[in-house]
DNA sequence: TCTATTTGTGAACTGTTGTTCATAAATCAG
DNA sequence: CTGATTTATGAACAACAGTTCACAAATAGA
C-alpha cells in the first residue's frame, strides 16, 4: 500500500529528526548532562514523544552511535576496497575518516566521549560496530605487514590502537583550533601517515 | 604548639583518607555516577563529613586530580633533569610516567576520563597542572628537535599531542589486558619510543 | 462528515543525589 | 571533672531528570 508506506517513511523522518537533535545535544553537553527535554525541544517535540520512537535515553544514544558508525565504516570499507596497495589503503582509510569527521563534528565528540565511558566503567559491552571498526583497522594493518609496508615486529593489535589514537588526536586538536586558522582536516592525512609510518625522528 | 600541630596533621590524614576513597570511587564509576555517599562510605565517614574537608563534589574532584598530577609532574621533571641527552630525557619521561601509572591505576582512569570531559564540554578551564604537563612535554620535544633527535619539520605542539596520545593508548590497552598475561608496564617504554621516533614502517 | 486509530502533549510521578543543618559525640583546656 | 570547642552524623530538603500516562490533536478510512 502506498499510504502505509508513506506513513512508514514519515515515521522514519521524525525518528531521524530526533536523532539529529540528540546528536547536537549530546555533543554539546555530554551524555549525562544532556536531558530528554533538551533533545525534545531541539527536535520541536514534547518530551513524551521521544519515547514513541526510542525505548529510553540509552536506546536513543546507542542508536545514534551505531548508525553513524555504520555509515563511516561502510564508506571507508568501500573506498579502500578499490585499491590493492596496502599503503594506499591506509591512506584512503585515513582520508575517509577525516572527511567524515569534518562533516560530522558533533558526532566525533560523542564518539570520543563514548570510548572513554566504556574504558572508565568496566562496561564491557562494546558495540558491535565499534568492534567491527577495530577489526577492520587491524586487518588493514595486517595486510600492510604482509606486504612489507609495516614492520612485522609489532603486534598488529597494538598498532591498530596506536594508529587510531593518532588519528583521533589530530582530529581533536584540529577541532580545538580557532576556525579562522584552520584549513580542511583532510590536509592532515599526510602528517598522520608520516608520523605513524616513519615516526618523528630526524631521517 | 605541638598539640595544634598534631591536630593539623590528623586533619590532613583524614583529608587524605577521603581523597583515597574518592580516587577509588571516581575510577570505578566515573565522575557523574560516583556519589558523595559512596565516597563517604568507602572512607568510613558519614556523607556530611566530606563537606568538612571539601567545599563540594567538584572541589574534591579537582583536589584529587591536581595533587596527583603535581606528584607525577614533579617526579618526571626531577628524574629527567639528571641527564642532558634529549633522547634519554624522553626515555626517562616515558618510563617515569609508566611507573607512576602502574602504581596509580585508579588515578589513570580518572585522568583519562577528565581529558575527555574537558574536550566534550567546552569547559575551557584546563587545570594549571595539566597545562604545565603539556608545556613540559612540549619543552622536551623542542629540545629534542634542537639536538637533532626529532625532526624540525613537525610543529612541536602537535608532536606533544601525538606523543602523549601514544603513551596513554599503550597504558589503556595494558590496563585492559588480563592481569595474568601482562608484565610490568615499564617494559613497554621501548615500544613507545620506537613507535614515536621511528614509526611502524619496515626499516 | 463522522468515527477509529495513530500520534503528540506535558503535567505529574518517582527515584536519585548534592548539600545543609540541628543534634550528638569526641576532644580539649583549665 | 566540667564547660567549651571541634568534629561527626545522617535525616531532611530541594532540585533535577527519566519516564509514564490520561488526555488532546491529527489523520485515515468510510
mmCIF file of N, CA and C (backbone and C1' of nucleotides) in Angstrom, chain A residues 3 6 34-37 48 51 56-57, chain D residues 16-22 27-29:
data_model
loop_
_atom_site.group_PDB
_atom_site.id
_atom_site.type_symbol
_atom_site.label_atom_id
_atom_site.label_comp_id
_atom_site.label_asym_id
_atom_site.label_seq_id
_atom_site.Cartn_x
_atom_site.Cartn_y
_atom_site.Cartn_z
ATOM 1 N N UNK A 3 -0.054 4.280 0.864
ATOM 2 C CA UNK A 3 -0.346 5.082 2.055
ATOM 3 C C UNK A 3 0.460 4.605 3.273
ATOM 4 N N UNK A 6 3.993 5.496 2.970
ATOM 5 C CA UNK A 6 4.322 6.892 3.238
ATOM 6 C C UNK A 6 4.338 7.137 4.745
ATOM 7 N N UNK A 34 23.053 15.893 29.141
ATOM 8 C CA UNK A 34 22.025 16.068 28.111
ATOM 9 C C UNK A 34 20.710 15.526 28.643
ATOM 10 N N UNK A 35 19.632 16.295 28.532
ATOM 11 C CA UNK A 35 18.345 15.810 29.024
ATOM 12 C C UNK A 35 17.409 15.520 27.860
ATOM 13 N N UNK A 36 16.490 14.613 28.121
ATOM 14 C CA UNK A 36 15.481 14.283 27.110
ATOM 15 C C UNK A 36 14.689 15.538 26.755
ATOM 16 N N UNK A 37 14.439 16.371 27.749
ATOM 17 C CA UNK A 37 13.698 17.602 27.487
ATOM 18 C C UNK A 37 14.440 18.496 26.494
ATOM 19 N N UNK A 48 7.586 13.566 25.919
ATOM 20 C CA UNK A 48 6.977 12.241 25.806
ATOM 21 C C UNK A 48 7.123 11.636 24.428
ATOM 22 N N UNK A 51 9.792 9.139 23.485
ATOM 23 C CA UNK A 51 9.598 7.754 23.912
ATOM 24 C C UNK A 51 8.720 6.956 22.967
ATOM 25 N N UNK A 56 14.265 4.284 25.587
ATOM 26 C CA UNK A 56 14.718 5.157 26.674
ATOM 27 C C UNK A 56 15.958 5.923 26.227
ATOM 28 N N UNK A 57 16.540 6.668 27.137
ATOM 29 C CA UNK A 57 17.671 7.526 26.788
ATOM 30 C C UNK A 57 18.835 6.710 26.228
ATOM 31 P P DC D 16 17.350 22.830 39.209
ATOM 32 O "O5'" DC D 16 17.823 21.536 38.424
ATOM 33 C "C5'" DC D 16 18.717 20.618 39.068
ATOM 34 C "C4'" DC D 16 18.378 19.213 38.650
ATOM 35 C "C3'" DC D 16 17.772 19.089 37.249
ATOM 36 O "O3'" DC D 16 18.630 18.264 36.490
ATOM 37 C "C1'" DC D 16 16.608 17.752 38.804
ATOM 38 P P DA D 17 18.623 18.345 34.902
ATOM 39 O "O5'" DA D 17 18.241 16.866 34.517
ATOM 40 C "C5'" DA D 17 18.880 15.795 35.195
ATOM 41 C "C4'" DA D 17 18.084 14.543 34.955
ATOM 42 C "C3'" DA D 17 17.469 14.473 33.560
ATOM 43 O "O3'" DA D 17 17.540 13.133 33.137
ATOM 44 C "C1'" DA D 17 15.774 14.312 35.158
ATOM 45 P P DG D 18 17.433 12.734 31.619
ATOM 46 O "O5'" DG D 18 16.704 11.331 31.748
ATOM 47 C "C5'" DG D 18 17.274 10.335 32.597
ATOM 48 C "C4'" DG D 18 16.217 9.321 32.959
ATOM 49 C "C3'" DG D 18 15.434 8.768 31.769
ATOM 50 O "O3'" DG D 18 15.206 7.379 31.990
ATOM 51 C "C1'" DG D 18 13.946 9.825 33.288
ATOM 52 P P DT D 19 14.648 6.479 30.874
ATOM 53 O "O5'" DT D 19 13.111 6.523 31.249
ATOM 54 C "C5'" DT D 19 12.713 6.076 32.554
ATOM 55 C "C4'" DT D 19 11.238 6.319 32.749
ATOM 56 C "C3'" DT D 19 10.351 5.911 31.567
ATOM 57 O "O3'" DT D 19 9.533 4.827 32.009
ATOM 58 C "C1'" DT D 19 9.685 8.003 32.493
ATOM 59 P P DT D 20 8.498 4.157 31.036
ATOM 60 O "O5'" DT D 20 7.128 4.760 31.611
ATOM 61 C "C5'" DT D 20 6.952 4.780 33.004
ATOM 62 C "C4'" DT D 20 5.632 5.460 33.344
ATOM 63 C "C3'" DT D 20 4.435 4.990 32.517
ATOM 64 O "O3'" DT D 20 3.361 4.811 33.421
ATOM 65 C "C1'" DT D 20 4.630 7.329 32.359
ATOM 66 P P DC D 21 2.152 3.908 33.065
ATOM 67 O "O5'" DC D 21 0.996 5.001 32.894
ATOM 68 C "C5'" DC D 21 0.963 6.115 33.763
ATOM 69 C "C4'" DC D 21 -0.047 7.129 33.250
ATOM 70 C "C3'" DC D 21 -1.117 6.532 32.326
ATOM 71 O "O3'" DC D 21 -2.342 7.203 32.569
ATOM 72 C "C1'" DC D 21 0.018 8.217 31.176
ATOM 73 P P DA D 22 -3.640 6.329 32.896
ATOM 74 O "O5'" DA D 22 -4.779 7.443 32.917
ATOM 75 C "C5'" DA D 22 -4.651 8.546 33.810
ATOM 76 C "C4'" DA D 22 -5.000 9.842 33.087
ATOM 77 C "C3'" DA D 22 -6.317 9.816 32.301
ATOM 78 O "O3'" DA D 22 -6.987 11.053 32.499
ATOM 79 C "C1'" DA D 22 -4.545 10.363 30.844
ATOM 80 P P DT D 27 -2.370 16.271 10.439
ATOM 81 O "O5'" DT D 27 -2.766 14.808 9.945
ATOM 82 C "C5'" DT D 27 -2.092 13.673 10.503
ATOM 83 C "C4'" DT D 27 -2.921 12.437 10.256
ATOM 84 C "C3'" DT D 27 -3.477 12.324 8.834
ATOM 85 O "O3'" DT D 27 -2.937 11.151 8.244
ATOM 86 C "C1'" DT D 27 -5.105 11.758 10.467
ATOM 87 P P DA D 28 -3.245 10.758 6.756
ATOM 88 O "O5'" DA D 28 -4.234 9.527 7.014
ATOM 89 C "C5'" DA D 28 -3.849 8.529 7.968
ATOM 90 C "C4'" DA D 28 -4.880 7.414 7.960
ATOM 91 C "C3'" DA D 28 -5.402 7.054 6.567
ATOM 92 O "O3'" DA D 28 -5.504 5.646 6.483
ATOM 93 C "C1'" DA D 28 -7.213 7.805 7.940
ATOM 94 P P DG D 29 -5.816 4.993 5.091
ATOM 95 O "O5'" DG D 29 -7.335 4.564 5.294
ATOM 96 C "C5'" DG D 29 -7.702 3.809 6.441
ATOM 97 C "C4'" DG D 29 -9.222 3.697 6.506
ATOM 98 C "C3'" DG D 29 -9.876 3.381 5.174
ATOM 99 O "O3'" DG D 29 -10.847 2.351 5.399
ATOM 100 C "C1'" DG D 29 -10.849 5.327 6.116
#
